Amino acid sequence: MVKAIHTNDAPQAIGPYSQAIDLGDLVFVSGQIPINPQTGEVVEGIEAQTKQVMQNLQAILSTADLSFSDVAKFTIYITNMDDFAKINEVYATFLQEPYPARACVEVSRLTKGVSIEMDVIAKRK
């Protein structure tokens, strides 16, 4: 059974999609951008944007009774590969070994002009 996950602690969907979909064993979290859910504003700077995206993902995972330790795969979309090292620094502060699988791709543009977007796939134990 498909179940939508929703929390006010992460930005609301800006289109016809759910923040996450729970399929029982697997949870697919939609791409999160660096919007502060309290203000609705995009945060500035790649480190702050990365942190906000991770916090948004964490809030959605928490609503599904999961954490980053349950994440099997991250996909990271960035508009400037020169930011890769800064992103990794912030990203690493949220995770512990064994680290999830990950892809990171540079894209030409992201919605609302942000510099980073991430989505995750998590598995229940």
XYZ file of N, CA and C in Angstrom, residues 68-114:
141
model
N 18.889 8.975 9.240
C 19.886 8.847 8.182
C 20.565 7.482 8.194
N 20.584 6.804 9.337
C 21.190 5.465 9.384
C 20.368 4.448 8.589
N 19.135 4.786 8.238
C 18.275 3.914 7.437
C 18.351 4.215 5.937
N 19.084 5.265 5.574
C 19.153 5.670 4.167
C 20.121 4.770 3.413
N 19.626 4.198 2.313
C 20.447 3.347 1.460
C 21.121 4.151 0.355
N 20.447 5.220 -0.109
C 20.959 5.962 -1.268
C 20.593 7.427 -1.211
N 21.574 8.273 -1.431
C 21.411 9.712 -1.618
C 21.656 10.029 -3.085
N 20.895 10.963 -3.617
C 21.239 11.581 -4.896
C 21.321 13.079 -4.641
N 22.455 13.643 -5.018
C 22.711 15.065 -4.787
C 22.839 15.745 -6.146
N 22.109 16.827 -6.306
C 22.158 17.635 -7.523
C 22.726 18.996 -7.137
N 23.794 19.419 -7.814
C 24.414 20.707 -7.501
C 24.625 21.492 -8.797
N 24.633 22.805 -8.664
C 24.801 23.646 -9.850
C 26.256 24.030 -10.087
N 27.149 23.697 -9.142
C 28.564 24.041 -9.305
C 29.418 22.975 -8.627
N 30.093 22.161 -9.419
C 30.925 21.092 -8.866
C 32.069 21.637 -8.015
N 32.395 22.914 -8.158
C 33.420 23.522 -7.304
C 32.981 23.570 -5.842
N 31.680 23.418 -5.570
C 31.157 23.413 -4.200
C 31.232 22.027 -3.547
N 31.682 21.029 -4.289
C 31.662 19.634 -3.828
C 32.310 19.443 -2.452
N 33.499 19.988 -2.231
C 34.204 19.806 -0.953
C 33.432 20.438 0.203
N 32.874 21.627 -0.003
C 32.097 22.297 1.047
C 30.838 21.495 1.375
N 30.189 20.975 0.347
C 28.995 20.153 0.546
C 29.342 18.908 1.346
N 30.433 18.243 0.980
C 30.860 17.031 1.688
C 31.109 17.292 3.167
N 31.697 18.432 3.484
C 31.982 18.766 4.891
C 30.699 18.802 5.711
N 29.697 19.490 5.210
C 28.421 19.611 5.934
C 27.692 18.271 5.931
N 27.611 17.636 4.788
C 26.946 16.341 4.613
C 27.468 15.327 5.622
N 28.783 15.260 5.770
C 29.409 14.270 6.657
C 29.020 14.458 8.121
N 28.676 15.675 8.533
C 28.324 15.907 9.937
C 26.993 15.258 10.314
N 26.191 14.871 9.335
C 24.884 14.265 9.581
C 24.918 12.736 9.539
N 26.040 12.159 9.102
C 26.084 10.725 8.830
C 27.148 10.002 9.628
N 26.934 8.695 9.757
C 27.905 7.807 10.391
C 28.114 6.607 9.490
N 29.263 5.953 9.653
C 29.520 4.733 8.889
C 28.604 3.625 9.362
N 28.175 2.724 8.505
C 28.491 2.696 7.081
C 27.686 3.764 6.336
N 28.386 4.521 5.507
C 27.743 5.591 4.760
C 26.845 5.018 3.665
N 25.769 5.734 3.339
C 24.894 5.254 2.260
C 25.582 5.384 0.901
N 25.055 4.673 -0.083
C 25.490 4.875 -1.464
C 25.079 6.286 -1.870
N 25.769 6.826 -2.895
C 25.484 8.210 -3.263
C 25.865 8.479 -4.708
N 25.096 9.351 -5.328
C 25.460 9.928 -6.623
C 25.419 11.435 -6.453
N 26.332 12.121 -7.115
C 26.342 13.586 -7.097
C 26.541 14.048 -8.533
N 25.604 14.835 -9.015
C 25.676 15.305 -10.400
C 25.530 16.821 -10.459
N 26.270 17.414 -11.387
C 26.134 18.842 -11.631
C 25.043 19.046 -12.675
N 24.152 19.977 -12.364
C 23.042 20.298 -13.262
C 23.106 21.785 -13.621
N 22.429 22.170 -14.690
C 22.503 23.563 -15.116
C 21.656 24.488 -14.251
N 20.502 23.993 -13.762
C 19.617 24.821 -12.940
C 18.802 23.954 -12.013
N 18.405 24.552 -10.889
C 17.479 23.914 -9.957
C 16.353 24.895 -9.659
N 15.226 24.369 -9.217
C 14.074 25.212 -8.937
C 14.413 26.309 -7.927
N 13.780 27.434 -8.083
C 13.953 28.609 -7.214
C 15.381 29.141 -7.204
N 16.211 28.706 -8.166
C 17.579 29.209 -8.260
C 18.519 28.715 -7.176
N 18.154 27.625 -6.484
C 19.008 27.102 -5.413
C 20.246 26.424 -5.996
